[in-house]
Amino acid sequence: MKPLNFEILKSFFSVLFICAASGVYAQKTYPEPEEMQPGMSEFWLPQPTVVTPGDIRTNSAPSDAIVLFDGKDLSAWENAETKGAAGWIVNRDGTFTVDKKHGNIQTKQSFENFQLHIEWCVPVHITGEGQARGNGGVFLQGKYEVQILDSYVNETYSNGQAGSIYKQSRPLVNAMRKPGEWNVFDIIYTAPVFKEDGTYRIPPHVTVLHNGIVVQNNTTITGTTEYIGFPRIERHGAGPVVLQSHGDPSDPVSFRNIWIREL
Amino acid sequence: MKPLNFEILKSFFSVLFICAASGVYAQKTYPEPEEMQPGMSEFWLPQPTVVTPGDIRTNSAPSDAIVLFDGKDLSAWENAETKGAAGWIVNRDGTFTVDKKHGNIQTKQSFENFQLHIEWCVPVHITGEGQARGNGGVFLQGKYEVQILDSYVNETYSNGQAGSIYKQSRPLVNAMRKPGEWNVFDIIYTAPVFKEDGTYRIPPHVTVLHNGIVVQNNTTITGTTEYIGFPRIERHGAGPVVLQSHGDPSDPVSFRNIWIREL
Amino acid sequence: MKPLNFEILKSFFSVLFICAASGVYAQKTYPEPEEMQPGMSEFWLPQPTVVTPGDIRTNSAPSDAIVLFDGKDLSAWENAETKGAAGWIVNRDGTFTVDKKHGNIQTKQSFENFQLHIEWCVPVHITGEGQARGNGGVFLQGKYEVQILDSYVNETYSNGQAGSIYKQSRPLVNAMRKPGEWNVFDIIYTAPVFKEDGTYRIPPHVTVLHNGIVVQNNTTITGTTEYIGFPRIERHGAGPVVLQSHGDPSDPVSFRNIWIREL
Amino acid sequence: MKPLNFEILKSFFSVLFICAASGVYAQKTYPEPEEMQPGMSEFWLPQPTVVTPGDIRTNSAPSDAIVLFDGKDLSAWENAETKGAAGWIVNRDGTFTVDKKHGNIQTKQSFENFQLHIEWCVPVHITGEGQARGNGGVFLQGKYEVQILDSYVNETYSNGQAGSIYKQSRPLVNAMRKPGEWNVFDIIYTAPVFKEDGTYRIPPHVTVLHNGIVVQNNTTITGTTEYIGFPRIERHGAGPVVLQSHGDPSDPVSFRNIWIREL
């Protein structure tokens, strides 16, 4: 219950205000909310966890990230089919390259909601065109593909370019660097929530920055990535990050500096 | 109308499938969608605009960005109150610093939805504590504040730390760099849509990366930033980016490398 | 600035609390937000507009609704193509029926966001099956179809049943009444917001109650209703409610009691 | 891979089109997606479950609803504090009335996402004013209150009127019936999803129809209903529907026809 005195006081001032400021007698007046103090909207708990950011020039991993590749080995990864060794090629310069003899690779660990940083590159002298030129992909929870492709002066369908949600959502702009230069994806992913019947209560969402430029802005993902036909909706839980081995000689994509933070 | 032959064909195969694969006679069978081709989900238009990204180490402006500060002058800014010269101090090292003799400054241009990159720093030998230590702010559309503060080993309320939506939403983590080091905000902002009665049909949303780390993840902004009391909902259109002059000797915040892209 | 005395007072009580209640000396303590009063979260303005509801048994129009059909004439409607007279048949019992000689009809008025109440019925002795049985539709803003069909013991594809967003989203359940009984749609529709490039910034959303049962729950509409192929995204403003004339002898859909409220 | 012949064919027609229709030689032409068939976007499974709707005039329970009160007894309810008998008064006319000697009552069953139908009434000769006139409430998951109040020609703060999310969101309009007449709430509620740290990943949402009129339109609930201060965010799972016993002699709210459907 509001204390009576306060109400009386407020009505008193309201009447005063009406008389003094407007001179309108018939106008309806309503109480104003009671005056607050600054401290009433200051909440101390929970205190945000302290995280040390990575290097500003190299985008190295923050202190709370799970490092998925630090230049040395593929111990965080496995073959997506056999669950054996990843088998892709770790290079001397702290990068690794897809090996078409081995198929897709995936993280050993599964994830729900996350921020993923991944850098990738196609060779200076890459050949091929359209989809046959640096084709790869990052599958979120193993289901939803953020497309990797050399989209630099290379025509293809818009929803198949680098930074697209493959065959669903074209990138807002083409932010591709030249062959031989490193591209960066920063991916903020929100996992779907399912209804009892296996359909989405809340579909997955994703924001993608390609080389620091927003190319997907909280995009709703409508279902699994399908090469043919409509996206499908199928129930799933936590899932790995999968890197696609496209298998073409024209697709020698390399990677470096991969880290992920659970959100 | 679906051609009859197709239906017959489909039913035929459905029946075949039931008999061969499951042996269940009574089970209801439904048509499968007709088979599609890969090209049916490949859309070429509109082609994404080509944008040249900035330098990977310096986060310099992409080719389609509006540069708000390039190290030389404050010609993109004005005093927020008088609309006269901004009056803050441009330093020789390509940065500028708040000047408490002048008030808040704002961009001459107004914006709706955008991606904003802004870097800021407090001096190595900063003094003060709590809110009186490097206090400033970036007001989106002049209404909604992303808090600037030296939150490095500096206790204050969680919804007032660097990267908070001030007095609304604490940062997910404290990603602050040490005094003397540069902090980066990458802000992805979606403007509100209003109903006829001036309330939000869709409230504003914001994603903030602080030093590359997600601290606001598509946060719903509930109203204007208020030092005292509840956020307020008031109709507005496009608005400037406003930088706050907090006026304390303890708040000598500097800035560099500011650019914005309309989304 | 928070008054100093308050801070001191708060710290004092915090220390007291620690000592008395937990006995832990080293544990960090933080200020509690200042105590509030009930009236601080009581807001009187704006006062909601008073609306007189319709009859509880007949779902008649509320006092602020635009009545689109009250049993007498089709003066609120026009032929969707010629913009001439609607031409459908007004019956003596206060209903009207599609006339296949005339095409689709639409409201003369255009709408943005709204609540639409519409009742429809197929004859007791309806014939045909699948999509050829009471087929019609309500197009929201002339673009997005809530499907009308006699789905009572009538098999068809799920995303083409009554209450579906046609070829996009199946109804959550089949809430169909028998032929000869009246069906009710209550549709809550939120119009899309477009980006400069003509794509959705925020796609349209719709909630549909079919005979009082939720069959679409804030469903995201992905684009225009297309009989063939993927939904398309095309910029539009306010648009009419369109009723579809499917043109088959098997589709003699009748309507009554139609009203709309702008939201 | 797309079959080569198709590509050739498509290019051929593209060239034809350019020459014939525009006469522009240099203009870029892109492939059109391959032509689809209607059946490709027709999905039969899962078939929506058949639900028999309730009576159109009485809003009786659909066949898949859990009936929470059918006019006979309060066996679906318990005292919210003691978990003993509900103790409110079941009347001879198939209604029940709050009993201030007993406190709040709640459903024995807990719910996540749901559609709730509930009818309520205040006496013809109700006395009192403001919040002391037919005050009650429906707490969703025991946490979030849809306000019950006699708001008919009764002034109070807007975010405390019937159909408000109490102290959070005022109703869009005042759709109140006169004392002695029955009011209907149809509530479509989406439960929150929590992050590991106990804050909302996705906050609760609610749509409320008051006497068939939308008064909350997919409103975001910002936290628990608090009489004093800001809403709080606290982790919870499934929860009961709670009916509030406000305890005043001026608040003799009666109820009838309550049913719920899980969504």
mmCIF file of C-alpha atoms in Angstrom, chain A residues 28-220:
data_model
loop_
_atom_site.group_PDB
_atom_site.id
_atom_site.type_symbol
_atom_site.label_atom_id
_atom_site.label_comp_id
_atom_site.label_asym_id
_atom_site.label_seq_id
_atom_site.Cartn_x
_atom_site.Cartn_y
_atom_site.Cartn_z
ATOM 1 C CA LYS A 28 -7.501 15.852 -15.661
ATOM 2 C CA THR A 29 -4.356 15.446 -13.640
ATOM 3 C CA TYR A 30 -2.660 12.181 -12.774
ATOM 4 C CA PRO A 31 -0.071 11.346 -10.149
ATOM 5 C CA GLU A 32 3.565 11.401 -11.168
ATOM 6 C CA PRO A 33 5.687 8.428 -10.151
ATOM 7 C CA GLU A 34 7.543 9.125 -6.905
ATOM 8 C CA GLU A 35 11.002 10.583 -7.282
ATOM 9 C CA MET A 36 13.821 8.072 -7.434
ATOM 10 C CA GLN A 37 17.485 8.170 -6.494
ATOM 11 C CA PRO A 38 20.378 7.257 -8.832
ATOM 12 C CA GLY A 39 21.429 4.292 -6.708
ATOM 13 C CA MET A 40 18.076 2.593 -7.203
ATOM 14 C CA SER A 41 19.036 1.538 -10.713
ATOM 15 C CA GLU A 42 22.611 0.515 -9.851
ATOM 16 C CA PHE A 43 23.058 -3.221 -9.570
ATOM 17 C CA TRP A 44 26.366 -4.632 -8.408
ATOM 18 C CA LEU A 45 25.756 -8.358 -8.710
ATOM 19 C CA PRO A 46 26.606 -10.450 -10.544
ATOM 20 C CA GLN A 47 29.919 -8.772 -11.311
ATOM 21 C CA PRO A 48 31.034 -9.541 -14.874
ATOM 22 C CA THR A 49 33.878 -12.047 -15.080
ATOM 23 C CA VAL A 50 37.188 -10.453 -15.996
ATOM 24 C CA VAL A 51 38.515 -11.590 -19.382
ATOM 25 C CA THR A 52 41.859 -10.509 -20.805
ATOM 26 C CA PRO A 53 41.397 -9.604 -24.464
ATOM 27 C CA GLY A 54 43.755 -10.918 -27.137
ATOM 28 C CA ASP A 55 46.256 -8.796 -29.004
ATOM 29 C CA ILE A 56 44.587 -5.881 -30.789
ATOM 30 C CA ARG A 57 46.600 -6.423 -33.992
ATOM 31 C CA THR A 58 46.387 -10.207 -34.267
ATOM 32 C CA ASN A 59 42.977 -10.962 -32.808
ATOM 33 C CA SER A 60 44.560 -13.628 -30.661
ATOM 34 C CA ALA A 61 42.340 -15.565 -28.263
ATOM 35 C CA PRO A 62 40.861 -13.889 -25.181
ATOM 36 C CA SER A 63 41.724 -15.536 -21.867
ATOM 37 C CA ASP A 64 38.387 -17.351 -21.572
ATOM 38 C CA ALA A 65 38.372 -18.769 -25.112
ATOM 39 C CA ILE A 66 38.817 -22.399 -26.061
ATOM 40 C CA VAL A 67 41.676 -22.348 -28.548
ATOM 41 C CA LEU A 68 40.786 -24.652 -31.443
ATOM 42 C CA PHE A 69 43.986 -24.061 -33.397
ATOM 43 C CA ASP A 70 47.050 -22.235 -32.138
ATOM 44 C CA GLY A 71 49.406 -22.987 -34.992
ATOM 45 C CA LYS A 72 50.808 -26.251 -33.678
ATOM 46 C CA ASP A 73 48.486 -29.217 -34.121
ATOM 47 C CA LEU A 74 44.955 -30.399 -34.832
ATOM 48 C CA SER A 75 44.470 -32.072 -31.460
ATOM 49 C CA ALA A 76 41.133 -30.287 -30.975
ATOM 50 C CA TRP A 77 39.796 -31.817 -34.216
ATOM 51 C CA GLU A 78 38.809 -35.220 -35.548
ATOM 52 C CA ASN A 79 37.659 -36.706 -38.833
ATOM 53 C CA ALA A 80 33.932 -35.946 -39.018
ATOM 54 C CA GLU A 81 33.045 -39.406 -40.294
ATOM 55 C CA THR A 82 35.486 -41.866 -38.729
ATOM 56 C CA LYS A 83 36.116 -39.840 -35.552
ATOM 57 C CA GLY A 84 39.773 -40.741 -36.160
ATOM 58 C CA ALA A 85 42.630 -38.306 -36.661
ATOM 59 C CA ALA A 86 41.729 -35.112 -38.512
ATOM 60 C CA GLY A 87 44.383 -35.781 -41.121
ATOM 61 C CA TRP A 88 44.528 -32.303 -42.652
ATOM 62 C CA ILE A 89 47.947 -30.782 -43.256
ATOM 63 C CA VAL A 90 49.577 -28.609 -40.584
ATOM 64 C CA ASN A 91 52.015 -26.218 -42.251
ATOM 65 C CA ARG A 92 55.254 -24.860 -40.864
ATOM 66 C CA ASP A 93 53.959 -21.298 -40.789
ATOM 67 C CA GLY A 94 51.321 -22.046 -38.151
ATOM 68 C CA THR A 95 48.457 -22.673 -40.555
ATOM 69 C CA PHE A 96 46.720 -25.807 -41.773
ATOM 70 C CA THR A 97 45.226 -26.803 -45.102
ATOM 71 C CA VAL A 98 42.340 -28.982 -46.185
ATOM 72 C CA ASP A 99 43.400 -32.395 -47.478
ATOM 73 C CA LYS A 100 40.951 -33.834 -49.956
ATOM 74 C CA LYS A 101 42.062 -37.381 -49.175
ATOM 75 C CA HIS A 102 40.456 -36.890 -45.795
ATOM 76 C CA GLY A 103 36.916 -35.660 -45.484
ATOM 77 C CA ASN A 104 35.382 -32.981 -43.268
ATOM 78 C CA ILE A 105 36.887 -32.377 -39.852
ATOM 79 C CA GLN A 106 35.081 -31.323 -36.708
ATOM 80 C CA THR A 107 35.865 -30.185 -33.207
ATOM 81 C CA LYS A 108 35.986 -32.974 -30.638
ATOM 82 C CA GLN A 109 34.002 -30.737 -28.347
ATOM 83 C CA SER A 110 30.362 -29.816 -28.927
ATOM 84 C CA PHE A 111 28.923 -26.334 -28.465
ATOM 85 C CA GLU A 112 25.594 -24.603 -27.975
ATOM 86 C CA ASN A 113 25.770 -20.813 -28.185
ATOM 87 C CA PHE A 114 29.104 -19.255 -29.018
ATOM 88 C CA GLN A 115 31.362 -16.630 -30.494
ATOM 89 C CA LEU A 116 33.729 -18.171 -33.047
ATOM 90 C CA HIS A 117 36.811 -16.529 -34.533
ATOM 91 C CA ILE A 118 38.324 -18.214 -37.573
ATOM 92 C CA GLU A 119 40.757 -17.041 -40.238
ATOM 93 C CA TRP A 120 41.070 -18.559 -43.697
ATOM 94 C CA CYS A 121 42.932 -17.986 -46.950
ATOM 95 C CA VAL A 122 43.081 -19.207 -50.520
ATOM 96 C CA PRO A 123 46.364 -19.333 -52.469
ATOM 97 C CA VAL A 124 47.536 -16.378 -54.548
ATOM 98 C CA HIS A 125 47.464 -18.436 -57.706
ATOM 99 C CA ILE A 126 44.102 -20.083 -57.159
ATOM 100 C CA THR A 127 42.337 -21.265 -60.309
ATOM 101 C CA GLY A 128 38.761 -22.216 -61.127
ATOM 102 C CA GLU A 129 35.677 -20.055 -61.021
ATOM 103 C CA GLY A 130 32.217 -19.840 -59.524
ATOM 104 C CA GLN A 131 31.702 -22.417 -56.793
ATOM 105 C CA ALA A 132 34.829 -24.264 -57.912
ATOM 106 C CA ARG A 133 37.274 -21.727 -56.450
ATOM 107 C CA GLY A 134 38.241 -21.988 -52.811
ATOM 108 C CA ASN A 135 35.010 -23.688 -51.767
ATOM 109 C CA GLY A 136 34.717 -24.712 -48.142
ATOM 110 C CA GLY A 137 32.496 -23.994 -45.188
ATOM 111 C CA VAL A 138 32.086 -23.645 -41.460
ATOM 112 C CA PHE A 139 29.120 -25.687 -40.221
ATOM 113 C CA LEU A 140 27.679 -24.376 -36.954
ATOM 114 C CA GLN A 141 26.568 -27.235 -34.714
ATOM 115 C CA GLY A 142 27.344 -29.399 -37.719
ATOM 116 C CA LYS A 143 24.136 -28.220 -39.428
ATOM 117 C CA TYR A 144 24.235 -24.649 -40.652
ATOM 118 C CA GLU A 145 26.924 -23.535 -43.082
ATOM 119 C CA VAL A 146 28.645 -20.186 -43.241
ATOM 120 C CA GLN A 147 30.094 -20.366 -46.732
ATOM 121 C CA ILE A 148 33.801 -20.156 -47.479
ATOM 122 C CA LEU A 149 34.640 -19.322 -51.089
ATOM 123 C CA ASP A 150 37.023 -17.120 -52.983
ATOM 124 C CA SER A 151 34.439 -14.445 -53.788
ATOM 125 C CA TYR A 152 37.081 -11.952 -54.928
ATOM 126 C CA VAL A 153 36.139 -10.923 -58.485
ATOM 127 C CA ASN A 154 34.451 -14.295 -58.887
ATOM 128 C CA GLU A 155 30.848 -14.438 -59.952
ATOM 129 C CA THR A 156 28.454 -16.870 -58.412
ATOM 130 C CA TYR A 157 24.951 -16.898 -56.962
ATOM 131 C CA SER A 158 24.600 -14.400 -54.133
ATOM 132 C CA ASN A 159 23.461 -16.927 -51.532
ATOM 133 C CA GLY A 160 26.557 -19.018 -52.225
ATOM 134 C CA GLN A 161 29.204 -16.316 -51.758
ATOM 135 C CA ALA A 162 31.664 -16.092 -48.877
ATOM 136 C CA GLY A 163 29.806 -15.100 -45.729
ATOM 137 C CA SER A 164 26.436 -16.339 -46.956
ATOM 138 C CA ILE A 165 24.348 -18.751 -44.964
ATOM 139 C CA TYR A 166 24.664 -21.188 -47.803
ATOM 140 C CA LYS A 167 21.563 -21.250 -50.028
ATOM 141 C CA GLN A 168 19.627 -19.258 -47.460
ATOM 142 C CA SER A 169 20.913 -15.761 -46.890
ATOM 143 C CA ARG A 170 23.284 -13.745 -49.061
ATOM 144 C CA PRO A 171 25.946 -11.610 -47.354
ATOM 145 C CA LEU A 172 24.962 -7.945 -46.957
ATOM 146 C CA VAL A 173 28.101 -6.974 -48.867
ATOM 147 C CA ASN A 174 31.043 -8.745 -50.497
ATOM 148 C CA ALA A 175 33.883 -8.094 -48.036
ATOM 149 C CA MET A 176 36.365 -10.502 -49.585
ATOM 150 C CA ARG A 177 40.115 -9.964 -49.549
ATOM 151 C CA LYS A 178 42.361 -10.907 -52.465
ATOM 152 C CA PRO A 179 43.685 -14.449 -52.871
ATOM 153 C CA GLY A 180 46.755 -14.853 -50.715
ATOM 154 C CA GLU A 181 45.397 -12.491 -48.043
ATOM 155 C CA TRP A 182 43.781 -13.763 -44.862
ATOM 156 C CA ASN A 183 40.052 -13.474 -44.318
ATOM 157 C CA VAL A 184 38.498 -13.337 -40.862
ATOM 158 C CA PHE A 185 35.088 -14.574 -39.770
ATOM 159 C CA ASP A 186 33.737 -13.503 -36.379
ATOM 160 C CA ILE A 187 30.564 -15.495 -35.865
ATOM 161 C CA ILE A 188 28.051 -14.912 -33.045
ATOM 162 C CA TYR A 189 25.700 -17.884 -32.985
ATOM 163 C CA THR A 190 22.517 -18.501 -30.994
ATOM 164 C CA ALA A 191 21.344 -22.121 -31.016
ATOM 165 C CA PRO A 192 17.720 -23.033 -31.731
ATOM 166 C CA VAL A 193 15.227 -24.033 -29.064
ATOM 167 C CA PHE A 194 12.955 -26.915 -30.030
ATOM 168 C CA LYS A 195 9.331 -27.732 -29.353
ATOM 169 C CA GLU A 196 8.243 -31.191 -28.289
ATOM 170 C CA ASP A 197 7.380 -32.051 -31.889
ATOM 171 C CA GLY A 198 10.935 -31.380 -33.061
ATOM 172 C CA THR A 199 10.250 -28.099 -34.828
ATOM 173 C CA TYR A 200 11.821 -24.814 -33.811
ATOM 174 C CA ARG A 201 10.271 -22.882 -30.964
ATOM 175 C CA ILE A 202 13.010 -20.340 -31.645
ATOM 176 C CA PRO A 203 15.078 -20.829 -34.812
ATOM 177 C CA PRO A 204 18.870 -20.397 -34.809
ATOM 178 C CA HIS A 205 20.248 -16.893 -35.326
ATOM 179 C CA VAL A 206 23.652 -15.746 -36.474
ATOM 180 C CA THR A 207 25.654 -12.555 -36.843
ATOM 181 C CA VAL A 208 28.755 -12.746 -39.035
ATOM 182 C CA LEU A 209 31.507 -10.169 -39.440
ATOM 183 C CA HIS A 210 33.687 -10.817 -42.493
ATOM 184 C CA ASN A 211 36.948 -8.917 -42.184
ATOM 185 C CA GLY A 212 35.331 -6.744 -39.539
ATOM 186 C CA ILE A 213 32.292 -5.938 -41.720
ATOM 187 C CA VAL A 214 28.778 -7.091 -40.782
ATOM 188 C CA VAL A 215 27.579 -9.477 -43.500
ATOM 189 C CA GLN A 216 24.877 -11.298 -41.502
ATOM 190 C CA ASN A 217 22.980 -9.194 -38.951
ATOM 191 C CA ASN A 218 21.165 -11.455 -36.514
ATOM 192 C CA THR A 219 19.980 -13.515 -39.477
ATOM 193 C CA THR A 220 17.283 -16.088 -38.785
#
